[in-house]
Tab-separated table of C-alpha atoms and ligand atoms in Angstrom:
chain	number	residue	atom	x	y	z
A	1262	MET	CA	-56.290	55.577	-40.986
A	1263	LEU	CA	-53.550	53.184	-42.116
A	1264	SER	CA	-52.105	52.328	-45.523
A	1265	GLU	CA	-54.925	50.642	-47.461
A	1266	LYS	CA	-52.426	48.474	-49.260
A	1267	VAL	CA	-50.868	47.154	-46.054
A	1268	VAL	CA	-54.258	46.558	-44.457
A	1269	ASN	CA	-55.367	44.646	-47.583
A	1270	ASN	CA	-52.176	42.642	-47.625
A	1271	LEU	CA	-52.659	41.793	-43.960
A	1272	LYS	CA	-55.900	40.063	-44.919
A	1273	LYS	CA	-54.030	37.902	-47.463
A	1274	ALA	CA	-51.163	37.356	-45.019
A	1275	SER	CA	-49.219	34.185	-45.270
A	1276	PHE	CA	-50.838	30.760	-44.916
A	1277	ILE	CA	-47.595	29.627	-43.305
A	1278	ARG	CA	-48.005	31.963	-40.342
A	1279	THR	CA	-51.696	31.091	-40.106
A	1280	MET	CA	-50.897	27.389	-39.941
A	1281	PHE	CA	-48.186	28.000	-37.369
A	1282	GLU	CA	-50.702	29.882	-35.205
A	1283	GLU	CA	-53.243	27.037	-35.608
A	1284	GLY	CA	-50.467	24.708	-34.463
A	1285	GLU	CA	-49.939	26.857	-31.385
A	1286	LYS	CA	-53.582	26.294	-30.396
A	1287	LEU	CA	-53.238	22.532	-30.895
A	1288	ARG	CA	-50.000	22.468	-28.873
A	1289	GLN	CA	-51.731	24.147	-25.954
A	1290	LYS	CA	-54.607	21.684	-26.131
A	1291	TYR	CA	-52.748	18.403	-26.741
A	1292	GLY	CA	-49.171	19.110	-25.619
A	1293	PRO	CA	-46.278	19.962	-27.988
A	1294	GLU	CA	-45.113	16.335	-28.272
A	1295	ASN	CA	-48.454	15.336	-29.792
A	1296	VAL	CA	-48.548	17.981	-32.529
A	1297	PHE	CA	-46.615	17.446	-35.770
A	1298	ASP	CA	-45.947	20.931	-37.005
A	1299	PHE	CA	-44.380	20.991	-40.463
A	1300	SER	CA	-45.405	24.579	-41.221
A	1301	LEU	CA	-42.367	26.821	-40.728
A	1302	GLY	CA	-38.999	26.673	-42.494
A	1303	ASN	CA	-37.167	27.438	-39.269
A	1304	PRO	CA	-34.063	25.203	-39.234
A	1305	ASP	CA	-33.778	23.158	-36.045
A	1306	PRO	CA	-30.114	21.922	-36.189
A	1307	GLU	CA	-27.812	24.100	-34.112
A	1308	PRO	CA	-25.279	26.224	-36.040
A	1309	PRO	CA	-21.937	24.441	-36.668
A	1310	VAL	CA	-19.730	24.470	-33.567
A	1311	ASP	CA	-17.154	26.702	-35.303
A	1312	VAL	CA	-19.797	29.428	-35.645
A	1313	LYS	CA	-20.306	29.386	-31.892
A	1314	LYS	CA	-16.557	29.322	-31.272
A	1315	ALA	CA	-16.015	32.328	-33.562
A	1316	LEU	CA	-18.808	34.202	-31.817
A	1317	LEU	CA	-17.377	33.546	-28.347
A	1318	ARG	CA	-13.851	34.477	-29.438
A	1319	LEU	CA	-15.040	37.731	-31.015
A	1320	ILE	CA	-16.916	38.758	-27.902
A	1321	GLU	CA	-14.038	37.903	-25.589
A	1322	GLU	CA	-11.487	39.669	-27.788
A	1323	ASP	CA	-13.082	43.013	-26.999
A	1324	ARG	CA	-12.079	44.382	-30.385
A	1325	PRO	CA	-12.559	48.176	-30.470
A	1326	GLY	CA	-15.343	49.180	-32.847
A	1327	LEU	CA	-16.778	45.653	-33.039
A	1328	HIS	CA	-20.288	47.012	-32.532
A	1329	GLY	CA	-19.841	50.234	-34.491
A	1330	TYR	CA	-20.934	51.464	-37.890
A	1331	MET	CA	-18.844	50.518	-40.892
A	1332	PRO	CA	-19.196	51.263	-44.640
A	1333	ASN	CA	-22.748	50.575	-45.846
A	1334	ALA	CA	-21.559	47.639	-47.985
A	1335	GLY	CA	-20.079	45.901	-44.936
A	1336	TYR	CA	-16.524	45.239	-43.741
A	1337	ALA	CA	-14.185	45.081	-46.754
A	1338	ASP	CA	-12.251	42.092	-45.339
A	1339	VAL	CA	-15.489	40.145	-44.718
A	1340	ARG	CA	-16.702	40.959	-48.246
A	1341	GLN	CA	-13.356	39.695	-49.512
A	1342	LYS	CA	-13.744	36.397	-47.566
A	1343	VAL	CA	-17.260	35.914	-48.929
A	1344	ALA	CA	-16.015	36.736	-52.447
A	1345	GLU	CA	-13.257	34.103	-52.092
A	1346	ALA	CA	-15.727	31.443	-50.888
A	1347	LEU	CA	-18.044	32.312	-53.787
A	1348	SER	CA	-15.217	32.220	-56.329
A	1349	VAL	CA	-14.499	28.625	-55.259
A	1350	GLU	CA	-18.171	27.588	-55.272
A	1351	HIS	CA	-19.066	29.256	-58.570
A	1352	GLY	CA	-15.806	28.918	-60.464
A	1353	VAL	CA	-16.026	32.660	-61.263
A	1354	LYS	CA	-13.500	35.143	-59.910
A	1355	LEU	CA	-15.156	37.682	-57.614
A	1356	GLY	CA	-13.603	40.469	-55.559
A	1357	TYR	CA	-14.876	42.300	-52.484
A	1358	GLU	CA	-16.279	45.008	-54.793
A	1359	ASN	CA	-18.793	42.464	-56.150
A	1360	VAL	CA	-20.200	41.614	-52.685
A	1361	ILE	CA	-22.520	43.617	-50.410
A	1362	MET	CA	-23.371	42.289	-46.952
A	1363	THR	CA	-27.109	42.427	-46.113
A	1364	ALA	CA	-29.705	41.705	-43.457
A	1365	GLY	CA	-30.494	38.198	-44.721
A	1366	ALA	CA	-31.841	37.213	-48.126
A	1367	GLY	CA	-35.102	39.052	-47.436
A	1368	GLY	CA	-33.208	42.300	-46.874
A	1369	ALA	CA	-31.059	41.586	-49.917
A	1370	LEU	CA	-34.051	41.088	-52.223
A	1371	ASN	CA	-35.540	44.405	-51.122
A	1372	VAL	CA	-32.220	46.128	-51.777
A	1373	VAL	CA	-32.034	44.562	-55.250
A	1374	PHE	CA	-35.593	45.466	-56.253
A	1375	LYS	CA	-35.243	49.018	-54.952
A	1376	SER	CA	-32.064	49.396	-56.993
A	1377	ILE	CA	-33.252	48.016	-60.331
A	1378	LEU	CA	-36.992	48.735	-60.629
A	1379	ASN	CA	-38.691	51.755	-62.157
A	1380	PRO	CA	-42.425	52.111	-61.422
A	1381	GLY	CA	-44.490	49.456	-63.206
A	1382	GLU	CA	-41.541	47.382	-64.396
A	1383	GLU	CA	-42.090	43.657	-64.337
A	1384	VAL	CA	-40.409	40.840	-62.459
A	1385	ILE	CA	-41.116	37.298	-63.598
A	1386	VAL	CA	-41.806	35.089	-60.571
A	1387	LEU	CA	-42.102	31.335	-61.000
A	1388	SER	CA	-44.969	29.588	-59.223
A	1389	PRO	CA	-44.941	27.913	-56.798
A	1390	TYR	CA	-43.076	30.786	-55.141
A	1391	PHE	CA	-41.901	31.979	-51.721
A	1392	VAL	CA	-44.850	34.227	-50.948
A	1393	GLU	CA	-42.822	37.185	-49.646
A	1394	TYR	CA	-41.497	37.772	-53.198
A	1395	LEU	CA	-44.757	39.409	-54.230
A	1396	PHE	CA	-44.648	41.844	-51.321
A	1397	TYR	CA	-40.959	42.650	-51.874
A	1398	ILE	CA	-41.567	43.481	-55.554
A	1399	ASP	CA	-44.620	45.555	-54.691
A	1400	ASN	CA	-42.601	47.425	-52.013
A	1401	HIS	CA	-40.547	48.965	-54.807
A	1402	GLY	CA	-43.270	49.732	-57.331
A	1403	GLY	CA	-42.687	46.628	-59.449
A	1404	LYS	CA	-45.243	44.266	-60.921
A	1405	SER	CA	-45.006	40.494	-60.369
A	1406	VAL	CA	-45.703	38.433	-63.466
A	1407	ILE	CA	-46.447	34.906	-62.308
A	1408	VAL	CA	-45.354	32.086	-64.623
A	1409	PRO	CA	-45.932	28.468	-63.572
A	1410	VAL	CA	-43.076	25.979	-63.706
A	1411	ASN	CA	-43.355	22.693	-65.574
A	1412	ARG	CA	-45.646	20.585	-63.362
A	1413	ASP	CA	-43.905	17.300	-64.225
A	1414	THR	CA	-40.435	18.404	-63.151
A	1415	PHE	CA	-41.100	21.617	-61.203
A	1416	GLU	CA	-38.343	23.206	-63.303
A	1417	PRO	CA	-38.791	26.494	-65.203
A	1418	ASP	CA	-40.401	26.282	-68.635
A	1419	PRO	CA	-38.183	28.425	-70.936
A	1420	GLU	CA	-40.771	28.634	-73.738
A	1421	LEU	CA	-43.521	29.786	-71.418
A	1422	ILE	CA	-41.190	32.325	-69.803
A	1423	GLU	CA	-40.208	33.611	-73.243
A	1424	SER	CA	-43.865	34.209	-74.055
A	1425	ARG	CA	-44.287	36.341	-70.915
A	1426	ILE	CA	-41.249	38.595	-71.396
A	1427	THR	CA	-42.215	42.128	-72.485
A	1428	PRO	CA	-40.282	45.371	-72.993
A	1429	ALA	CA	-41.171	46.130	-69.333
A	1430	THR	CA	-39.497	42.953	-67.978
A	1431	LYS	CA	-36.671	44.026	-65.682
A	1432	ALA	CA	-35.861	40.741	-63.959
A	1433	LEU	CA	-36.434	37.039	-63.749
A	1434	LEU	CA	-36.415	35.795	-60.154
A	1435	ILE	CA	-35.365	32.192	-59.629
A	1436	ASN	CA	-34.891	30.081	-56.500
A	1437	SER	CA	-32.978	26.809	-56.561
A	1438	PRO	CA	-32.886	24.639	-54.449
A	1439	ASN	CA	-36.503	25.673	-54.327
A	1440	ASN	CA	-38.890	26.546	-51.570
A	1441	PRO	CA	-41.494	24.930	-51.588
A	1442	THR	CA	-40.594	22.031	-53.936
A	1443	GLY	CA	-36.988	21.175	-52.975
A	1444	VAL	CA	-36.141	20.892	-56.680
A	1445	VAL	CA	-32.682	21.915	-57.949
A	1446	TYR	CA	-32.814	23.466	-61.432
A	1447	SER	CA	-30.706	21.618	-63.994
A	1448	GLU	CA	-27.914	23.234	-65.974
A	1449	LYS	CA	-29.688	22.287	-69.201
A	1450	VAL	CA	-32.859	24.226	-68.377
A	1451	LEU	CA	-30.852	27.199	-67.063
A	1452	MET	CA	-28.797	27.327	-70.288
A	1453	GLU	CA	-32.021	27.333	-72.308
A	1454	LEU	CA	-33.264	30.190	-70.143
A	1455	ALA	CA	-30.028	32.102	-70.745
A	1456	ASP	CA	-30.615	31.830	-74.508
A	1457	VAL	CA	-34.198	33.064	-74.109
A	1458	ILE	CA	-33.065	36.054	-72.071
A	1459	LYS	CA	-30.285	37.011	-74.488
A	1460	LYS	CA	-32.717	36.780	-77.389
A	1461	LYS	CA	-35.320	38.973	-75.677
A	1462	GLU	CA	-32.752	41.536	-74.491
A	1463	LYS	CA	-31.650	41.878	-78.092
A	1464	GLU	CA	-35.185	42.038	-79.453
A	1465	TYR	CA	-36.290	44.779	-77.015
A	1466	GLY	CA	-32.946	46.505	-76.452
A	1467	THR	CA	-33.351	46.024	-72.681
A	1468	THR	CA	-31.415	44.537	-69.771
A	1469	ILE	CA	-33.086	41.663	-67.956
A	1470	PHE	CA	-31.454	40.753	-64.659
A	1471	VAL	CA	-31.543	37.190	-63.391
A	1472	VAL	CA	-31.940	37.457	-59.638
A	1473	SER	CA	-31.078	34.125	-58.060
A	1474	ASP	CA	-32.283	33.629	-54.492
A	1475	GLU	CA	-30.092	30.828	-53.117
A	1476	PRO	CA	-30.401	30.428	-49.348
A	1477	TYR	CA	-30.563	26.616	-49.717
A	1478	ARG	CA	-27.554	26.297	-52.076
A	1479	LYS	CA	-25.488	24.259	-49.619
A	1480	LEU	CA	-28.330	21.979	-48.558
A	1481	VAL	CA	-28.308	19.443	-51.400
A	1482	TYR	CA	-28.233	15.647	-51.432
A	1483	ASP	CA	-27.359	12.675	-53.615
A	1484	GLY	CA	-24.267	14.355	-55.078
A	1485	VAL	CA	-26.381	16.939	-56.901
A	1486	LYS	CA	-24.517	20.128	-57.834
A	1487	VAL	CA	-26.270	23.471	-57.974
A	1488	PRO	CA	-25.225	25.057	-61.290
A	1489	SER	CA	-23.531	28.446	-61.057
A	1490	ILE	CA	-25.865	31.262	-62.014
A	1491	LEU	CA	-22.906	33.639	-62.298
A	1492	LYS	CA	-21.449	31.443	-65.032
A	1493	ILE	CA	-24.666	30.933	-66.945
A	1494	PHE	CA	-26.279	34.402	-66.941
A	1495	GLU	CA	-24.418	37.573	-67.847
A	1496	ASN	CA	-26.600	40.056	-65.947
A	1497	SER	CA	-26.937	37.977	-62.812
A	1498	ILE	CA	-27.313	38.931	-59.186
A	1499	VAL	CA	-27.015	36.240	-56.508
A	1500	VAL	CA	-28.862	36.726	-53.240
A	1501	ASP	CA	-27.928	34.437	-50.401
A	1502	SER	CA	-28.011	34.196	-46.631
A	1503	TYR	CA	-26.695	32.095	-43.782
A	1504	SER	CA	-30.201	31.616	-42.365
A	1505	LYS	CA	-30.473	28.038	-43.601
A	1506	SER	CA	-26.910	26.975	-44.424
A	1507	LEU	CA	-25.616	27.929	-40.955
A	1508	SER	CA	-28.977	27.784	-39.097
A	1509	LEU	CA	-28.822	31.515	-38.274
A	1510	PRO	CA	-32.198	32.891	-39.448
A	1511	GLY	CA	-32.705	35.178	-36.460
A	1512	GLU	CA	-29.323	36.855	-36.895
A	1513	ARG	CA	-30.267	38.410	-40.266
A	1514	ILE	CA	-27.051	37.951	-42.151
A	1515	GLY	CA	-26.657	37.467	-45.898
A	1516	TYR	CA	-25.206	39.109	-48.972
A	1517	ILE	CA	-25.700	40.133	-52.586
A	1518	ALA	CA	-23.125	39.133	-55.215
A	1519	VAL	CA	-23.107	40.980	-58.529
A	1520	SER	CA	-21.749	39.108	-61.524
A	1521	PRO	CA	-18.500	40.762	-62.650
A	1522	SER	CA	-19.845	40.411	-66.208
A	1523	ALA	CA	-23.077	42.329	-65.468
A	1524	ARG	CA	-23.671	45.445	-67.513
A	1525	ASP	CA	-22.445	48.476	-65.496
A	1526	ALA	CA	-21.470	46.165	-62.613
A	1527	ALA	CA	-19.762	48.971	-60.646
A	1528	LEU	CA	-22.768	51.309	-60.936
A	1529	LEU	CA	-25.071	48.440	-59.961
A	1530	ALA	CA	-22.962	47.749	-56.844
A	1531	ASP	CA	-23.064	51.463	-55.937
A	1532	ALA	CA	-26.856	51.490	-56.342
A	1533	LEU	CA	-27.176	48.411	-54.114
A	1534	ILE	CA	-24.997	49.958	-51.405
A	1535	PHE	CA	-27.028	53.175	-51.560
A	1536	SER	CA	-30.301	51.227	-51.260
A	1537	ASN	CA	-28.974	49.197	-48.336
A	1538	ARG	CA	-28.334	52.528	-46.615
A	1539	THR	CA	-31.520	54.349	-47.549
A	1540	LEU	CA	-33.879	51.463	-46.851
A	1541	GLY	CA	-32.661	51.975	-43.320
A	1542	PHE	CA	-30.691	48.751	-42.967
A	1543	VAL	CA	-27.586	51.019	-42.931
A	1544	ASN	CA	-25.375	47.919	-42.825
A	1545	ALA	CA	-25.686	44.191	-42.136
A	1546	PRO	CA	-25.327	43.235	-38.432
A	1547	SER	CA	-21.747	43.918	-37.461
A	1548	LEU	CA	-21.014	41.022	-35.105
A	1549	PHE	CA	-22.374	38.416	-37.478
A	1550	GLN	CA	-20.447	39.878	-40.413
A	1551	ARG	CA	-17.353	39.180	-38.356
A	1552	VAL	CA	-18.536	35.617	-37.651
A	1553	ILE	CA	-19.146	35.040	-41.369
A	1554	GLY	CA	-15.663	36.365	-42.103
A	1555	GLU	CA	-14.412	33.230	-40.343
A	1556	THR	CA	-17.078	30.713	-41.347
A	1557	ALA	CA	-18.183	31.599	-44.891
A	1558	TYR	CA	-17.135	28.161	-46.196
A	1559	LEU	CA	-19.076	26.159	-43.615
A	1560	SER	CA	-22.503	24.609	-43.633
A	1561	VAL	CA	-24.767	22.548	-41.423
A	1562	ASP	CA	-24.297	18.899	-42.454
A	1563	PRO	CA	-26.814	18.286	-45.298
A	1564	ALA	CA	-26.892	14.602	-44.261
A	1565	ILE	CA	-29.094	15.695	-41.325
A	1566	TYR	CA	-31.763	16.823	-43.762
A	1567	LYS	CA	-31.210	13.983	-46.225
A	1568	GLU	CA	-32.087	11.417	-43.534
A	1569	ARG	CA	-35.355	13.261	-42.880
A	1570	ARG	CA	-36.163	13.618	-46.557
A	1571	ASP	CA	-35.668	9.878	-47.045
A	1572	LEU	CA	-37.830	8.977	-44.058
A	1573	LEU	CA	-40.720	11.210	-45.076
A	1574	TYR	CA	-40.507	10.739	-48.829
A	1575	ASN	CA	-40.426	6.937	-48.475
A	1576	LYS	CA	-43.313	6.908	-46.022
A	1577	LEU	CA	-45.515	9.260	-48.015
A	1578	THR	CA	-45.008	7.524	-51.339
A	1579	GLU	CA	-45.594	4.139	-49.663
A	1580	LEU	CA	-48.912	5.541	-48.415
A	1581	GLY	CA	-49.860	6.526	-51.958
A	1582	PHE	CA	-49.077	10.258	-51.932
A	1583	SER	CA	-47.672	11.529	-55.203
A	1584	CYS	CA	-44.566	13.640	-54.737
A	1585	ILE	CA	-41.482	14.658	-56.687
A	1586	LYS	CA	-38.304	13.524	-54.911
A	1587	PRO	CA	-36.500	16.719	-53.912
A	1588	SER	CA	-32.716	16.919	-54.020
A	1589	GLY	CA	-32.279	20.011	-51.880
A	1590	ALA	CA	-33.622	22.406	-49.228
A	1591	PHE	CA	-35.890	20.880	-46.583
A	1592	TYR	CA	-39.327	20.762	-48.160
A	1593	LEU	CA	-41.604	18.172	-49.741
A	1594	PHE	CA	-44.417	19.322	-52.025
A	1595	PRO	CA	-46.839	16.417	-52.537
A	1596	ARG	CA	-50.044	16.549	-54.529
A	1597	SER	CA	-53.132	17.095	-52.390
A	1598	PRO	CA	-55.437	14.064	-52.594
A	1599	LEU	CA	-58.326	16.579	-52.451
A	1600	GLU	CA	-58.652	19.114	-55.235
A	1601	ASP	CA	-59.129	21.780	-52.580
A	1602	ASP	CA	-55.737	21.859	-50.863
A	1603	VAL	CA	-56.943	24.275	-48.169
A	1604	GLU	CA	-59.711	21.862	-47.197
A	1605	PHE	CA	-57.209	18.993	-47.167
A	1606	VAL	CA	-54.815	20.865	-44.888
A	1607	ARG	CA	-57.702	21.724	-42.554
A	1608	ALA	CA	-58.654	18.044	-42.445
A	1609	ALA	CA	-55.057	17.096	-41.581
A	1610	MET	CA	-55.326	19.199	-38.425
A	1611	LYS	CA	-57.765	16.586	-37.037
A	1612	TYR	CA	-54.705	14.337	-36.779
A	1613	ASN	CA	-52.602	17.147	-35.266
A	1614	LEU	CA	-50.671	17.469	-38.520
A	1615	ILE	CA	-49.798	21.024	-39.502
A	1616	LEU	CA	-49.135	21.386	-43.233
A	1617	VAL	CA	-49.287	24.401	-45.563
A	1618	PRO	CA	-51.592	24.466	-48.612
A	1619	GLY	CA	-49.997	24.939	-52.038
A	1620	SER	CA	-52.363	27.889	-52.551
A	1621	GLY	CA	-50.100	29.804	-50.162
A	1622	PHE	CA	-47.333	29.466	-52.772
A	1623	GLY	CA	-49.556	30.280	-55.745
A	1624	CYS	CA	-49.915	26.579	-56.571
A	1625	PRO	CA	-53.267	25.088	-55.532
A	1626	GLY	CA	-53.652	21.306	-55.498
A	1627	TYR	CA	-50.481	20.629	-53.486
A	1628	PHE	CA	-49.295	20.953	-49.900
A	1629	ARG	CA	-45.906	21.685	-48.332
A	1630	ILE	CA	-44.133	19.816	-45.568
A	1631	ALA	CA	-41.155	21.637	-43.980
A	1632	TYR	CA	-39.049	18.777	-42.600
A	1633	CYS	CA	-36.627	20.865	-40.549
A	1634	LYS	CA	-37.842	18.821	-37.598
A	1635	ASP	CA	-36.221	16.229	-35.396
A	1636	VAL	CA	-36.252	12.627	-36.702
A	1637	LYS	CA	-38.315	11.626	-33.646
A	1638	VAL	CA	-41.052	14.141	-34.543
A	1639	ILE	CA	-41.037	12.794	-38.105
A	1640	GLU	CA	-41.279	9.165	-36.952
A	1641	ASN	CA	-43.994	10.013	-34.441
A	1642	SER	CA	-45.994	11.722	-37.199
A	1643	PHE	CA	-46.237	8.563	-39.300
A	1644	ALA	CA	-49.406	7.280	-37.578
A	1645	ALA	CA	-51.072	10.630	-38.347
A	1646	PHE	CA	-50.028	10.455	-42.016
A	1647	GLU	CA	-51.330	6.862	-42.138
A	1648	ALA	CA	-54.716	7.978	-40.791
A	1649	LEU	CA	-54.774	10.849	-43.296
A	1650	ALA	CA	-53.977	8.472	-46.163
A	1651	ARG	CA	-56.700	6.035	-45.012
A	1652	GLU	CA	-59.241	8.856	-45.068
A	1653	PHE	CA	-58.280	10.457	-48.392
A	1654	ILE	CA	-56.384	7.896	-50.481
A	1655	GLY	CA	-57.978	4.653	-49.328
B	1809	PLP	N1	-35.914	33.071	-49.940
B	1809	PLP	C1	-36.460	31.875	-49.708
B	1809	PLP	C2	-36.755	30.993	-50.858
B	1809	PLP	C3	-36.758	31.472	-48.403
B	1809	PLP	O1	-37.305	30.270	-48.196
B	1809	PLP	C4	-36.463	32.341	-47.337
B	1809	PLP	C5	-36.797	31.968	-45.956
B	1809	PLP	O2	-37.490	31.032	-45.666
B	1809	PLP	C6	-35.900	33.577	-47.626
B	1809	PLP	C7	-35.625	33.917	-48.937
B	1809	PLP	C8	-35.574	34.568	-46.557
B	1809	PLP	O3	-34.400	34.215	-45.932
B	1809	PLP	P1	-33.658	35.167	-44.892
B	1809	PLP	O4	-33.921	34.606	-43.545
B	1809	PLP	O5	-32.232	35.066	-45.263
B	1809	PLP	O6	-34.207	36.535	-45.074
């Protein structure tokens, strides 16, 4: 009766949602204050106060047409503001014509894949990955080619990626700061990747886009800088949203930025605008485009997340968990003390701890903690982590 593909995909639906629903059951049984739910990447800090001020002002202003349609790429003046903010961040001059406003990063990725993929073309996805990537690529007839990152650093492995590039490779999808590891890719590794891509483009006479999904770009700690993809890769497309940086995930606002040096950049932008329209998004939400026009430079204070990272990372490593120290986003990705990460995560539920198995990100043997939770929840969870460590680490 329904699409077989969708029904099949439903069965494999995200571990994250499953764990969140398990958490719901525990909350009803034990009370929300006694359940430590680290499953969802739903930011808990409120948006910066200037976002709220801009929103109130816009509503009170009663500007004619505020809630109307506009060009499918978004308001030209908002695109210009975003382009200016990006030019400062990336050190690459962008104009409004390089920016398309979208319904979040998820919407943006669908627009990109619809615009660049022919049936059967391949997108290299690095594991562990944000699980929705596979569905987004499949939505547009593409094929995901999964390549693991280096397990010591959780950075891409240029040699391994090179070996998986074929004449059908249309894009390499990267995500830094990364969900689920929190790792920020170094300039050195990215430069090596750029060489690999140039070499393969030449060898096969193809264009390989680097699609960089960057919703956590502004959430970095310890003075780490996220290298500019637009500077490093010629055929690059940046996908970003304000879901995490401004704590606005429910408002569905983001953008795509096309590198001015991309091959046929103007045609690519036209294709993206057309896809934004014909996928039925029509345009990014009008009111929040206007808000972004005034707040594109802002971010939630990353120090909020750094404090939580320090608390959890220090506690977990003290308890004997092995974990790379992340320098961005709001995730920890420790090794599972049990080989079977799903079994381990199930066992953690005994202590009212809700974690997500690495298998959900195509990386068995690990688990993810989303620490976008109040410091009090984190501190109150320590006894549960201690009990878990006593049972599985000794
Ligand atoms: N990409 C990554 C890596 C994410 O973690 C998320 C959300 O968690 C998204 C994209 C989707 O973000 P948005 O809310 O902007 O669609």
